[in-house]
PDB file of C-alpha atoms in Angstrom:
ATOM      1  CA  GLN A   1      37.705 -44.634 -24.235  1.00  0.00           C
ATOM      2  CA  VAL A   2      33.920 -44.810 -24.318  1.00  0.00           C
ATOM      3  CA  GLN A   3      32.018 -46.841 -26.871  1.00  0.00           C
ATOM      4  CA  LEU A   4      28.376 -46.129 -27.686  1.00  0.00           C
ATOM      5  CA  VAL A   5      26.002 -48.391 -29.584  1.00  0.00           C
ATOM      6  CA  GLU A   6      22.533 -47.192 -30.551  1.00  0.00           C
ATOM      7  CA  SER A   7      19.589 -49.411 -31.388  1.00  0.00           C
ATOM      8  CA  GLY A   8      15.836 -49.185 -31.840  1.00  0.00           C
ATOM      9  CA  GLY A   9      15.483 -47.160 -35.008  1.00  0.00           C
ATOM     10  CA  GLY A  10      13.106 -48.095 -37.786  1.00  0.00           C
ATOM     11  CA  LEU A  11      10.304 -47.114 -40.128  1.00  0.00           C
ATOM     12  CA  VAL A  12       7.052 -46.009 -38.504  1.00  0.00           C
ATOM     13  CA  GLN A  13       3.966 -44.014 -39.393  1.00  0.00           C
ATOM     14  CA  ALA A  14       3.156 -40.538 -38.154  1.00  0.00           C
ATOM     15  CA  GLY A  15       1.741 -40.707 -34.635  1.00  0.00           C
ATOM     16  CA  ASP A  16       3.579 -43.891 -33.742  1.00  0.00           C
ATOM     17  CA  SER A  17       6.197 -44.354 -31.049  1.00  0.00           C
ATOM     18  CA  LEU A  18       9.751 -45.671 -30.942  1.00  0.00           C
ATOM     19  CA  ARG A  19      12.267 -46.146 -28.174  1.00  0.00           C
ATOM     20  CA  LEU A  20      15.936 -45.719 -28.938  1.00  0.00           C
ATOM     21  CA  SER A  21      18.588 -47.242 -26.706  1.00  0.00           C
ATOM     22  CA  CYS A  22      22.254 -46.417 -26.367  1.00  0.00           C
ATOM     23  CA  ALA A  23      24.504 -48.895 -24.595  1.00  0.00           C
ATOM     24  CA  ALA A  24      27.736 -47.425 -23.283  1.00  0.00           C
ATOM     25  CA  SER A  25      31.031 -48.662 -21.993  1.00  0.00           C
ATOM     26  CA  GLY A  26      33.073 -46.723 -19.479  1.00  0.00           C
ATOM     27  CA  ARG A  27      33.547 -47.205 -15.759  1.00  0.00           C
ATOM     28  CA  ALA A  28      32.211 -43.781 -14.818  1.00  0.00           C
ATOM     29  CA  PHE A  29      29.041 -43.916 -16.911  1.00  0.00           C
ATOM     30  CA  SER A  30      26.844 -42.547 -14.133  1.00  0.00           C
ATOM     31  CA  SER A  31      28.812 -39.292 -14.176  1.00  0.00           C
ATOM     32  CA  TYR A  32      28.616 -38.742 -17.942  1.00  0.00           C
ATOM     33  CA  VAL A  33      26.305 -36.306 -19.625  1.00  0.00           C
ATOM     34  CA  MET A  34      24.466 -38.316 -22.280  1.00  0.00           C
ATOM     35  CA  GLY A  35      22.978 -36.564 -25.259  1.00  0.00           C
ATOM     36  CA  TRP A  36      20.858 -37.363 -28.274  1.00  0.00           C
ATOM     37  CA  PHE A  37      21.326 -35.550 -31.567  1.00  0.00           C
ATOM     38  CA  ARG A  38      19.830 -36.067 -34.988  1.00  0.00           C
ATOM     39  CA  GLN A  39      20.761 -35.246 -38.537  1.00  0.00           C
ATOM     40  CA  ALA A  40      18.356 -35.159 -41.453  1.00  0.00           C
ATOM     41  CA  PRO A  41      19.572 -35.292 -45.068  1.00  0.00           C
ATOM     42  CA  GLY A  42      21.023 -31.972 -46.136  1.00  0.00           C
ATOM     43  CA  LYS A  43      20.785 -30.507 -42.646  1.00  0.00           C
ATOM     44  CA  GLU A  44      23.187 -29.925 -39.806  1.00  0.00           C
ATOM     45  CA  ARG A  45      23.257 -32.163 -36.783  1.00  0.00           C
ATOM     46  CA  GLU A  46      20.904 -30.798 -34.136  1.00  0.00           C
ATOM     47  CA  PHE A  47      20.413 -31.268 -30.431  1.00  0.00           C
ATOM     48  CA  VAL A  48      17.433 -33.369 -29.341  1.00  0.00           C
ATOM     49  CA  ALA A  49      17.808 -34.101 -25.629  1.00  0.00           C
ATOM     50  CA  ALA A  50      20.347 -34.649 -22.890  1.00  0.00           C
ATOM     51  CA  ILE A  51      20.484 -36.048 -19.399  1.00  0.00           C
ATOM     52  CA  SER A  52      23.138 -35.027 -16.943  1.00  0.00           C
ATOM     53  CA  GLY A  53      25.128 -37.332 -14.723  1.00  0.00           C
ATOM     54  CA  SER A  54      24.888 -37.937 -11.031  1.00  0.00           C
ATOM     55  CA  TRP A  55      26.828 -34.727 -10.308  1.00  0.00           C
ATOM     56  CA  SER A  56      23.869 -32.753 -11.657  1.00  0.00           C
ATOM     57  CA  SER A  57      21.180 -35.107 -10.366  1.00  0.00           C
ATOM     58  CA  GLY A  58      20.182 -36.467 -13.746  1.00  0.00           C
ATOM     59  CA  ARG A  59      18.716 -33.235 -15.033  1.00  0.00           C
ATOM     60  CA  VAL A  60      16.970 -33.652 -18.406  1.00  0.00           C
ATOM     61  CA  TYR A  61      16.487 -31.007 -21.060  1.00  0.00           C
ATOM     62  CA  TYR A  62      15.064 -31.002 -24.574  1.00  0.00           C
ATOM     63  CA  ALA A  63      14.960 -29.128 -27.828  1.00  0.00           C
ATOM     64  CA  ASP A  64      11.734 -27.172 -28.203  1.00  0.00           C
ATOM     65  CA  SER A  65      10.788 -29.240 -31.262  1.00  0.00           C
ATOM     66  CA  VAL A  66      10.508 -32.449 -29.213  1.00  0.00           C
ATOM     67  CA  LYS A  67       9.460 -31.144 -25.804  1.00  0.00           C
ATOM     68  CA  GLY A  68       6.340 -32.940 -24.606  1.00  0.00           C
ATOM     69  CA  ARG A  69       6.760 -35.786 -27.114  1.00  0.00           C
ATOM     70  CA  PHE A  70      10.188 -37.249 -26.330  1.00  0.00           C
ATOM     71  CA  THR A  71      11.489 -38.506 -22.988  1.00  0.00           C
ATOM     72  CA  CYS A  72      15.140 -39.098 -22.231  1.00  0.00           C
ATOM     73  CA  SER A  73      16.114 -41.390 -19.370  1.00  0.00           C
ATOM     74  CA  ARG A  74      19.049 -43.472 -18.182  1.00  0.00           C
ATOM     75  CA  ASP A  75      19.695 -46.686 -16.324  1.00  0.00           C
ATOM     76  CA  ASN A  76      23.122 -46.411 -14.759  1.00  0.00           C
ATOM     77  CA  ALA A  77      23.175 -50.061 -13.677  1.00  0.00           C
ATOM     78  CA  LYS A  78      22.774 -51.085 -17.331  1.00  0.00           C
ATOM     79  CA  LYS A  79      24.938 -48.235 -18.629  1.00  0.00           C
ATOM     80  CA  THR A  80      22.176 -47.385 -21.050  1.00  0.00           C
ATOM     81  CA  VAL A  81      20.386 -44.204 -22.034  1.00  0.00           C
ATOM     82  CA  TYR A  82      16.988 -44.178 -23.708  1.00  0.00           C
ATOM     83  CA  LEU A  83      15.003 -41.855 -25.913  1.00  0.00           C
ATOM     84  CA  GLN A  84      11.288 -42.576 -25.876  1.00  0.00           C
ATOM     85  CA  MET A  85       9.724 -40.887 -28.892  1.00  0.00           C
ATOM     86  CA  ASN A  86       5.958 -40.498 -29.012  1.00  0.00           C
ATOM     87  CA  SER A  87       3.643 -38.793 -31.493  1.00  0.00           C
ATOM     88  CA  LEU A  88       6.295 -39.006 -34.165  1.00  0.00           C
ATOM     89  CA  LYS A  89       6.100 -36.641 -37.111  1.00  0.00           C
ATOM     90  CA  PRO A  90       7.616 -36.878 -40.605  1.00  0.00           C
ATOM     91  CA  GLU A  91       9.948 -34.036 -39.661  1.00  0.00           C
ATOM     92  CA  ASP A  92      11.460 -36.291 -36.985  1.00  0.00           C
ATOM     93  CA  THR A  93      12.986 -38.390 -39.770  1.00  0.00           C
ATOM     94  CA  ALA A  94      16.764 -38.416 -39.299  1.00  0.00           C
ATOM     95  CA  VAL A  95      19.737 -40.428 -38.203  1.00  0.00           C
ATOM     96  CA  TYR A  96      19.782 -40.296 -34.410  1.00  0.00           C
ATOM     97  CA  TYR A  97      23.093 -40.252 -32.588  1.00  0.00           C
ATOM     98  CA  CYS A  98      23.939 -40.894 -28.991  1.00  0.00           C
ATOM     99  CA  ALA A  99      26.790 -38.876 -27.489  1.00  0.00           C
ATOM    100  CA  ALA A 100      28.697 -38.809 -24.221  1.00  0.00           C
ATOM    101  CA  ARG A 101      30.418 -35.989 -22.422  1.00  0.00           C
ATOM    102  CA  THR A 102      32.730 -37.182 -19.676  1.00  0.00           C
ATOM    103  CA  ARG A 103      33.093 -33.851 -17.823  1.00  0.00           C
ATOM    104  CA  ASP A 104      30.004 -32.351 -16.258  1.00  0.00           C
ATOM    105  CA  TYR A 105      29.926 -29.050 -14.411  1.00  0.00           C
ATOM    106  CA  ARG A 106      26.983 -28.492 -12.149  1.00  0.00           C
ATOM    107  CA  ASN A 107      24.239 -26.265 -13.591  1.00  0.00           C
ATOM    108  CA  ASN A 108      25.749 -26.348 -17.081  1.00  0.00           C
ATOM    109  CA  TYR A 109      23.781 -27.320 -20.168  1.00  0.00           C
ATOM    110  CA  TYR A 110      25.345 -28.858 -23.255  1.00  0.00           C
ATOM    111  CA  TYR A 111      23.513 -28.238 -26.516  1.00  0.00           C
ATOM    112  CA  THR A 112      26.216 -28.360 -29.163  1.00  0.00           C
ATOM    113  CA  SER A 113      27.869 -31.398 -30.699  1.00  0.00           C
ATOM    114  CA  SER A 114      31.350 -29.997 -30.089  1.00  0.00           C
ATOM    115  CA  GLU A 115      30.760 -30.257 -26.324  1.00  0.00           C
ATOM    116  CA  TYR A 116      30.534 -34.052 -26.487  1.00  0.00           C
ATOM    117  CA  ASP A 117      33.521 -36.367 -26.493  1.00  0.00           C
ATOM    118  CA  TYR A 118      32.233 -39.656 -27.870  1.00  0.00           C
ATOM    119  CA  TRP A 119      29.636 -40.634 -30.452  1.00  0.00           C
ATOM    120  CA  GLY A 120      27.744 -43.702 -31.548  1.00  0.00           C
ATOM    121  CA  GLN A 121      27.336 -44.798 -35.143  1.00  0.00           C
ATOM    122  CA  GLY A 122      23.735 -43.600 -35.389  1.00  0.00           C
ATOM    123  CA  THR A 123      20.404 -45.276 -35.999  1.00  0.00           C
ATOM    124  CA  GLN A 124      17.941 -44.352 -38.724  1.00  0.00           C
ATOM    125  CA  VAL A 125      14.436 -43.206 -37.806  1.00  0.00           C
ATOM    126  CA  THR A 126      12.004 -42.750 -40.670  1.00  0.00           C
ATOM    127  CA  VAL A 127       8.492 -41.453 -40.098  1.00  0.00           C
ATOM    128  CA  SER A 128       6.053 -41.737 -42.987  1.00  0.00           C
ATOM    129  CA  SER A 129       3.020 -39.505 -43.365  1.00  0.00           C
TER     130      SER A 129
END
């Protein structure tokens, strides 16, 4: 069983920055694929970013909508994954979820929510114009 707890959300203005954190349990955290998803009101949950585990050398990949503005990273010693969000836009407003996938196959990418095994409770990010 893996537990995930997000933090760092809030209300900011367009152009501001926020850093989300996701603290995880689980003895094999360094091997997990860790993903970030978001869900805006009335919309489906969408992929934001993911970082692979040690098996895939911590490869990071992003949705096109956040590429160049968001940075995903992990600290395996702290069992924490981060999402640094810069140049925030009103369309980034959503509940952001952290997710973990415990099985990673080298050179695979995981973009859909069904590919992840565990989820956090979410943290609200609101960007005003």
